[in-house]
Backbone as a printed PyTorch tensor [residue, N CA C, xyz], in Angstrom:
tensor([[[-11.5460,  15.1200,   2.3160],
         [-10.5310,  14.5650,   1.3460],
         [ -9.9680,  13.1930,   1.9300]],

        [[-10.0180,  12.1570,   1.1530],
         [ -9.2840,  10.8950,   1.6850],
         [ -7.8520,  11.0150,   1.6840]],

        [[ -7.1630,  10.4560,   2.5470],
         [ -5.7740,  10.3960,   2.6950],
         [ -5.1420,   8.9890,   2.2290]],

        [[ -4.1860,   8.9160,   1.2820],
         [ -3.6740,   7.7290,   0.8740],
         [ -2.2600,   7.8060,   1.0490]],

        [[ -1.7720,   6.6740,   1.8060],
         [ -0.1900,   6.5290,   1.9250],
         [  0.3600,   5.5860,   1.0130]],

        [[  1.0080,   6.0380,   0.0020],
         [  1.6770,   5.3630,  -1.0020],
         [  3.1180,   4.9610,  -0.5290]],

        [[  3.1870,   3.5820,  -0.5600],
         [  4.6000,   3.1410,  -0.0160],
         [  5.3020,   2.4130,  -1.0890]],

        [[  6.2350,   3.0430,  -1.6760],
         [  6.9090,   2.7380,  -2.8750],
         [  8.3240,   3.0280,  -3.0080]],

        [[  9.3390,   2.2630,  -3.3710],
         [ 10.6310,   2.8040,  -3.5180],
         [ 11.0820,   3.3300,  -4.9200]],

        [[ 10.1090,   2.8740,  -5.9420],
         [ 10.6750,   3.2450,  -7.2210],
         [  9.9980,   4.6750,  -7.5500]],

        [[ 10.9580,   5.6170,  -7.8030],
         [ 10.6040,   6.9740,  -7.9730],
         [  9.5270,   7.2050,  -9.3780]],

        [[  9.6800,   6.4260, -10.3650],
         [  8.8670,   6.4680, -11.3850],
         [  7.4650,   6.1900, -10.9330]],

        [[  7.3010,   4.9840, -10.3540],
         [  5.8930,   4.5260, -10.0250],
         [  5.4460,   5.7200,  -8.9050]],

        [[  6.1760,   6.0710,  -8.0320],
         [  5.6220,   7.0220,  -6.9290],
         [  5.1860,   8.2770,  -8.0160]],

        [[  5.7270,   8.8570,  -8.9010],
         [  5.3700,   9.8700,  -9.3530],
         [  4.0440,   9.7540, -10.2460]],

        [[  3.9770,   8.6260, -11.0160],
         [  2.6920,   8.2070, -11.7280],
         [  1.6200,   8.2210, -10.9450]],

        [[  1.7280,   7.4370,  -9.8020],
         [  0.3560,   7.0000,  -8.9310],
         [  0.0550,   8.1270,  -8.1570]],

        [[  1.1920,   9.0670,  -7.5480],
         [  0.8270,  10.2120,  -6.6330],
         [  0.1060,  11.1080,  -7.5800]],

        [[  0.5910,  11.2840,  -8.6960],
         [ -0.0330,  12.3520,  -9.7570],
         [ -1.3830,  12.1580,  -9.9380]],

        [[ -1.7370,  10.6920, -10.2680],
         [ -3.0660,  10.3750, -10.6110],
         [ -4.1780,  10.4740,  -9.4550]],

        [[ -3.6160,   9.9340,  -8.2310],
         [ -4.3370,  10.2140,  -7.1440],
         [ -4.7500,  11.4800,  -6.8500]],

        [[ -3.7050,  12.3550,  -6.7860],
         [ -3.9790,  13.9600,  -6.4700],
         [ -4.9410,  14.4040,  -7.4270]],

        [[ -4.8630,  14.0860,  -8.7370],
         [ -5.7180,  14.6160,  -9.6350],
         [ -7.0750,  14.0770,  -9.5640]],

        [[ -7.3440,  13.1660,  -8.8980],
         [ -8.7780,  12.6010,  -8.5160],
         [ -9.1050,  13.1430,  -7.0780]],

        [[ -8.3780,  14.0560,  -6.5650],
         [ -8.9510,  14.5000,  -5.2830],
         [ -8.4880,  14.0460,  -4.1450]],

        [[ -7.5450,  12.9450,  -3.9960],
         [ -6.9620,  12.1810,  -2.8060],
         [ -5.8070,  13.1180,  -2.3430]],

        [[ -5.8260,  13.1340,  -0.9010],
         [ -4.4680,  13.7410,  -0.4520],
         [ -3.5350,  12.4400,  -0.3310]],

        [[ -2.0890,  12.7030,  -0.9230],
         [ -1.2720,  11.6040,  -0.9800],
         [ -0.1370,  11.9430,  -0.0590]],

        [[  0.2370,  10.7970,   0.6510],
         [  1.5590,  10.9980,   1.4510],
         [  2.4130,   9.8600,   1.0470]],

        [[  3.8370,  10.0380,   0.9290],
         [  4.5040,   9.0500,   0.2330],
         [  5.6360,   8.6770,   1.3480]],

        [[  5.7640,   7.2460,   1.1420],
         [  6.9630,   6.6480,   2.0260],
         [  7.6250,   5.9020,   1.0700]],

        [[  9.0150,   6.1380,   1.0090],
         [  9.9250,   5.3580,   0.1670],
         [ 10.5240,   4.1480,   0.5760]],

        [[ 10.2390,   3.8270,   1.9510],
         [ 10.6790,   2.6940,   2.6680],
         [  9.8540,   2.2270,   3.5250]],

        [[ 10.0150,   1.1110,   4.0900],
         [  8.8340,   0.4550,   5.1410],
         [  9.1120,   1.1210,   6.5330]],

        [[ 10.1650,   1.6810,   6.9240],
         [ 10.4730,   2.2230,   8.0160],
         [  9.6490,   3.6250,   8.0220]],

        [[  9.9520,   4.3960,   7.0500],
         [  9.1610,   5.6770,   6.6280],
         [  7.7400,   5.4820,   6.9050]],

        [[  7.2740,   4.5100,   6.3340],
         [  5.7000,   4.1050,   6.2270],
         [  5.2880,   3.9560,   7.6300]],

        [[  6.0850,   3.1260,   8.4510],
         [  5.5530,   2.9740,   9.7840],
         [  5.5860,   4.2180,  10.5310]],

        [[  6.6320,   5.0670,  10.4960],
         [  6.8350,   6.2450,  11.0150],
         [  5.5760,   7.3290,  10.6270]],

        [[  5.2480,   7.3350,   9.2840],
         [  4.2420,   8.2380,   8.9710],
         [  2.9800,   7.8670,   9.3370]],

        [[  2.7200,   6.6070,   9.5250],
         [  1.3960,   6.1600,  10.0320],
         [  1.1190,   6.5890,  11.3710]],

        [[  2.1830,   6.7460,  12.2460],
         [  2.0220,   6.9970,  13.6830],
         [  1.6020,   8.5510,  13.5810]],

        [[  1.9610,   9.2290,  12.7550],
         [  1.5190,  10.7210,  12.6850],
         [  0.2650,  10.9630,  12.1840]],

        [[ -0.0830,  10.1870,  10.7390],
         [ -1.0440,  10.5980,  10.1140],
         [ -1.7120,   9.3110,   9.6740]],

        [[ -2.6910,   8.8860,  10.2390],
         [ -3.4580,   7.6430,   9.9380],
         [ -4.1020,   7.7520,   8.6630]],

        [[ -3.5220,   6.8810,   7.6720],
         [ -4.3270,   6.8450,   6.4120],
         [ -5.5740,   6.2710,   6.2760]],

        [[ -6.2370,   6.7640,   5.2120],
         [ -7.7230,   6.0980,   4.8370],
         [ -7.3960,   4.6570,   4.2480]],

        [[ -6.3900,   4.6990,   3.4280],
         [ -5.8570,   3.5680,   2.8100],
         [ -4.5910,   3.6050,   2.4240]],

        [[ -3.8330,   2.4420,   2.5540],
         [ -2.5170,   2.4400,   2.1290],
         [ -2.1330,   1.5420,   0.8990]],

        [[ -1.4680,   1.9730,  -0.1610],
         [ -0.9500,   1.4080,  -1.3050],
         [  0.4520,   0.8830,  -0.8440]],

        [[  0.6720,  -0.4970,  -0.9000],
         [  1.8330,  -0.8990,  -0.2650],
         [  2.4970,  -1.9220,  -1.1820]],

        [[  3.8570,  -1.6150,  -1.5370],
         [  4.8080,  -2.4600,  -2.3060],
         [  5.3950,  -3.5520,  -1.2590]],

        [[  5.8180,  -4.6360,  -1.7970],
         [  6.2020,  -5.6010,  -0.6440],
         [  7.8740,  -5.6630,  -0.4930]],

        [[  8.3540,  -5.3670,  -1.8050],
         [ 10.0370,  -5.2660,  -1.7510],
         [ 10.3750,  -3.7920,  -1.4940]],

        [[ 10.8200,  -3.6670,  -0.1110],
         [ 10.9290,  -2.2210,   0.1080],
         [ 12.3160,  -2.1980,   0.9870]],

        [[ 13.1160,  -1.1450,   0.8640],
         [ 14.3610,  -0.9970,   1.6980],
         [ 13.8630,  -0.8170,   3.2400]],

        [[ 15.1740,  -1.1010,   3.8650],
         [ 15.0100,  -1.0910,   5.4560],
         [ 13.9760,  -1.9930,   5.9540]],

        [[ 12.7410,  -1.9600,   5.7700],
         [ 11.6070,  -2.8490,   6.3380],
         [ 10.7470,  -3.0860,   5.1560]],

        [[ 10.6100,  -4.4960,   4.8500],
         [  9.8110,  -4.8010,   3.6620],
         [  8.2980,  -4.8070,   3.9210]],

        [[  7.5630,  -4.9110,   3.0640],
         [  6.0870,  -4.7180,   2.9070],
         [  5.5080,  -5.6180,   4.0050]],

        [[  5.9780,  -6.8710,   4.0240],
         [  5.4090,  -7.9660,   5.0240],
         [  5.5930,  -7.4780,   6.4180]],

        [[  6.7570,  -6.8940,   6.7030],
         [  7.1600,  -6.4660,   8.1550],
         [  6.1470,  -5.2530,   8.2930]],

        [[  6.0740,  -4.4780,   7.4290],
         [  5.2630,  -3.2430,   7.6970],
         [  3.7410,  -3.8810,   8.0830]],

        [[  3.2260,  -4.7380,   7.2130],
         [  1.9770,  -5.4030,   7.6190],
         [  1.7970,  -5.9070,   8.9380]],

        [[  2.8670,  -6.6440,   9.2590],
         [  2.7810,  -7.4730,  10.5560],
         [  2.7430,  -6.4780,  11.5440]],

        [[  3.6150,  -5.2710,  11.6630],
         [  3.5760,  -4.4010,  12.6180],
         [  2.2950,  -3.6920,  12.7750]],

        [[  1.6050,  -3.4570,  11.6930],
         [  0.2780,  -2.5550,  11.5010],
         [ -0.7310,  -3.4910,  12.2590]],

        [[ -0.5430,  -4.8300,  11.5210],
         [ -1.6910,  -5.8720,  12.1870],
         [ -1.7130,  -6.1670,  13.8650]],

        [[ -0.3890,  -6.0470,  14.3150],
         [ -0.2540,  -6.2470,  15.8660],
         [ -0.5500,  -5.2320,  16.6340]],

        [[ -0.8490,  -3.9920,  16.1170],
         [ -1.1280,  -2.9390,  16.9260],
         [ -2.7270,  -2.6250,  16.7730]],

        [[ -3.3610,  -2.4740,  17.8220],
         [ -4.6740,  -2.4240,  17.8710],
         [ -4.9860,  -0.8690,  17.3080]],

        [[ -4.1880,  -0.0270,  17.2700],
         [ -4.4240,   1.4450,  16.6320],
         [ -4.4730,   1.5300,  15.0940]],

        [[ -3.6000,   0.3430,  14.7070],
         [ -3.5310,   0.4640,  13.0770],
         [ -3.8710,  -0.9060,  12.4440]],

        [[ -4.3680,  -1.7640,  13.1950],
         [ -4.6510,  -3.0880,  12.6740],
         [ -5.7290,  -3.0050,  11.4660]],

        [[ -6.5480,  -2.0310,  11.5540],
         [ -7.5640,  -1.8440,  10.4560],
         [ -7.4710,  -1.0610,   9.0880]],

        [[ -6.2530,  -0.5950,   9.0770],
         [ -6.0240,   0.2690,   7.9810],
         [ -6.0680,  -0.5280,   6.6790]],

        [[ -6.9990,   0.0100,   5.8380],
         [ -7.1770,  -0.7720,   4.5960],
         [ -5.9460,  -0.7680,   3.6870]],

        [[ -5.6160,  -1.9390,   3.1380],
         [ -4.4890,  -1.9430,   2.5000],
         [ -4.7620,  -2.6690,   1.0420]],

        [[ -3.9840,  -1.9000,   0.0110],
         [ -3.8440,  -2.7750,  -1.2590],
         [ -2.5940,  -2.7850,  -1.5880]],

        [[ -2.2150,  -3.8670,  -1.9710],
         [ -0.6070,  -4.4410,  -2.2860],
         [ -0.5670,  -4.2460,  -3.8360]],

        [[  0.5660,  -3.4630,  -4.0610],
         [  0.9700,  -3.3260,  -5.4170],
         [  2.0600,  -3.5990,  -5.7360]],

        [[  2.4430,  -4.9780,  -6.1260],
         [  3.7620,  -5.6510,  -6.2210],
         [  4.1690,  -6.0230,  -7.5360]],

        [[  5.2870,  -6.6540,  -7.5520],
         [  5.9290,  -7.4200,  -8.7160],
         [  5.5010,  -8.9190,  -8.6210]],

        [[  4.8770,  -9.2350,  -7.3240],
         [  4.4630, -10.4970,  -7.1390],
         [  2.8790, -10.4200,  -6.9250]],

        [[  2.3620, -11.6520,  -7.6840],
         [  0.7820, -11.6240,  -7.4380],
         [  0.5460, -12.3790,  -6.1310]],

        [[ -0.6820, -12.5760,  -5.7700],
         [ -1.1780, -13.0480,  -4.7070],
         [ -0.4730, -14.5100,  -4.2940]],

        [[ -0.4420, -15.3010,  -5.2800],
         [  0.4000, -16.7430,  -5.0210],
         [  1.8830, -16.4910,  -4.7200]],

        [[  2.5020, -15.5530,  -5.2380],
         [  3.9000, -15.1350,  -5.2690],
         [  4.1670, -14.5610,  -3.8440]],

        [[  3.2830, -13.6510,  -3.4010],
         [  3.3960, -13.0920,  -2.0960],
         [  3.3570, -14.1480,  -1.0930]],

        [[  2.3660, -14.9440,  -1.2200],
         [  1.8520, -16.1380,  -0.1980],
         [  3.1130, -16.9730,  -0.1650]],

        [[  3.8310, -17.5850,  -1.3190],
         [  4.9290, -18.1020,  -1.5150],
         [  6.1890, -17.6200,  -0.6960]],

        [[  6.3530, -16.4470,  -1.1730],
         [  7.7680, -15.8960,  -0.4740],
         [  7.5340, -15.5030,   0.9470]],

        [[  6.3900, -14.8540,   1.4150],
         [  6.3020, -14.3460,   2.7550],
         [  5.3940, -15.4130,   3.5710]],

        [[  4.7810, -16.5620,   3.1350],
         [  3.9610, -17.5090,   3.9520],
         [  2.8610, -16.8400,   4.5820]],

        [[  2.2010, -15.8670,   4.1060],
         [  0.9160, -15.2730,   4.4020],
         [ -0.2770, -15.6520,   3.6340]],

        [[ -1.3030, -15.6570,   4.2570],
         [ -2.5320, -15.6690,   3.4710],
         [ -3.0680, -14.2790,   3.2280]],

        [[ -3.0610, -13.8620,   2.1150],
         [ -3.6300, -12.3760,   1.8350],
         [ -4.6830, -12.0810,   2.5050]],

        [[ -5.7740, -12.9000,   2.2870],
         [ -7.1010, -12.6800,   2.9930],
         [ -7.1730, -12.5250,   4.6580]],

        [[ -6.4990, -13.3440,   5.0680],
         [ -6.4050, -13.3160,   6.4000],
         [ -5.3180, -12.1980,   6.9750]],

        [[ -4.5300, -11.7120,   6.1790],
         [ -3.6730, -10.6440,   6.6620],
         [ -4.1990,  -9.1480,   6.4930]],

        [[ -5.5100,  -9.0530,   6.0070],
         [ -6.1310,  -7.7360,   6.1200],
         [ -5.8500,  -7.0220,   4.6020]],

        [[ -5.4650,  -7.7750,   3.6770],
         [ -5.1330,  -7.0780,   2.3510],
         [ -6.5060,  -7.1080,   1.5930]],

        [[ -6.8830,  -5.8620,   0.9900],
         [ -8.1870,  -5.9640,   0.4930],
         [ -7.9690,  -6.3910,  -1.0240]],

        [[ -6.9340,  -6.0070,  -1.7850],
         [ -6.6500,  -6.4230,  -3.0400],
         [ -5.2580,  -6.5200,  -3.2280]],

        [[ -4.8130,  -7.1780,  -4.2770],
         [ -3.3710,  -7.3860,  -4.6160],
         [ -3.1060,  -7.3920,  -6.0740]],

        [[ -2.3960,  -6.3340,  -6.4890],
         [ -2.2670,  -6.1070,  -7.9370],
         [ -0.7920,  -6.2910,  -8.2060]],

        [[ -0.7690,  -6.8500,  -9.6450],
         [  0.6770,  -6.8630, -10.0970],
         [  0.8920,  -5.5190, -10.8030]],

        [[  2.1380,  -4.9050, -10.5470],
         [  2.4080,  -3.6320, -11.0990],
         [  2.3210,  -3.6270, -12.6240]],

        [[  2.6660,  -4.7190, -13.2450],
         [  2.6930,  -4.6980, -14.7250],
         [  1.3680,  -4.9250, -15.1450]],

        [[  0.3210,  -5.3320, -14.6190],
         [ -0.9040,  -5.6640, -14.9510],
         [ -2.1070,  -4.5480, -14.7770]],

        [[ -1.5640,  -3.4170, -14.0720],
         [ -2.6300,  -2.6130, -13.7660],
         [ -2.2120,  -1.2710, -13.9580]],

        [[ -3.2480,  -0.3300, -14.3810],
         [ -3.1180,   0.9890, -14.7280],
         [ -3.2400,   2.0510, -13.6150]],

        [[ -2.7300,   3.1150, -13.7130],
         [ -3.1010,   4.1380, -12.4170],
         [ -4.4670,   4.3910, -12.3970]],

        [[ -5.2450,   4.2930, -13.5870],
         [ -6.5880,   4.6510, -13.4950],
         [ -7.4910,   3.4300, -12.7470]],

        [[ -7.1070,   2.3480, -13.0900],
         [ -7.6320,   1.1480, -12.4510],
         [ -7.4520,   1.2270, -11.0230]],

        [[ -6.3110,   1.4760, -10.3430],
         [ -6.0800,   1.7280,  -9.0750],
         [ -6.9010,   2.8270,  -8.4570]],

        [[ -6.9670,   3.8160,  -9.0250],
         [ -7.7630,   5.0800,  -8.6120],
         [ -9.3190,   4.4410,  -8.4230]],

        [[ -9.6810,   3.7770,  -9.4620],
         [-11.0400,   3.5360,  -9.3710],
         [-11.3010,   2.5070,  -8.2380]],

        [[-10.4160,   1.4360,  -8.0110],
         [-10.4290,   0.5910,  -7.0240],
         [-10.6040,   1.3550,  -5.7570]],

        [[ -9.5770,   2.3420,  -5.6180],
         [ -9.5170,   2.9910,  -4.2430],
         [-10.9210,   3.6520,  -3.8710]],

        [[-11.5750,   4.2140,  -5.1610],
         [-12.9700,   5.0630,  -4.9020],
         [-13.9810,   4.0060,  -4.4970]],

        [[-13.9830,   2.8710,  -5.0160],
         [-14.9770,   1.8700,  -4.5790],
         [-14.5860,   1.4580,  -3.2060]],

        [[-13.5420,   1.2240,  -2.6710],
         [-13.3250,   0.8520,  -1.3650],
         [-13.4770,   1.9890,  -0.5780]],

        [[-13.2250,   3.1190,  -0.7160],
         [-13.5400,   4.2530,   0.3210],
         [-14.6120,   4.8950,   0.2760]],

        [[-15.6570,   4.4110,  -0.8870],
         [-16.9910,   4.9560,  -0.8040],
         [-18.1380,   4.1360,  -0.3760]]])
């Protein structure tokens, strides 16, 4: 069973996506802020991380930066699920998505839980 870390601070989105992923056979761990995500990754290395960029305590950019600097976590597959599109993330955080190890970047308002699940299946198979 593949392990997904869902990093999101919105309880509604957490519920929808975790329910959808679990119904499709994934083990889902939840982090409600960036610091919790970093702590959980140390304990249980996920097969893939779904990451929001705007998070309490430690934002998504800082989570990615910390993961990419650590040889043990630098290869965690990451999908960004945010209110920013790729251009918005590049503008706000001054990072090039492709060179920062992000596989896909989705706008929350433009994607369904089913589409996310299908994308994850494609990536992990």
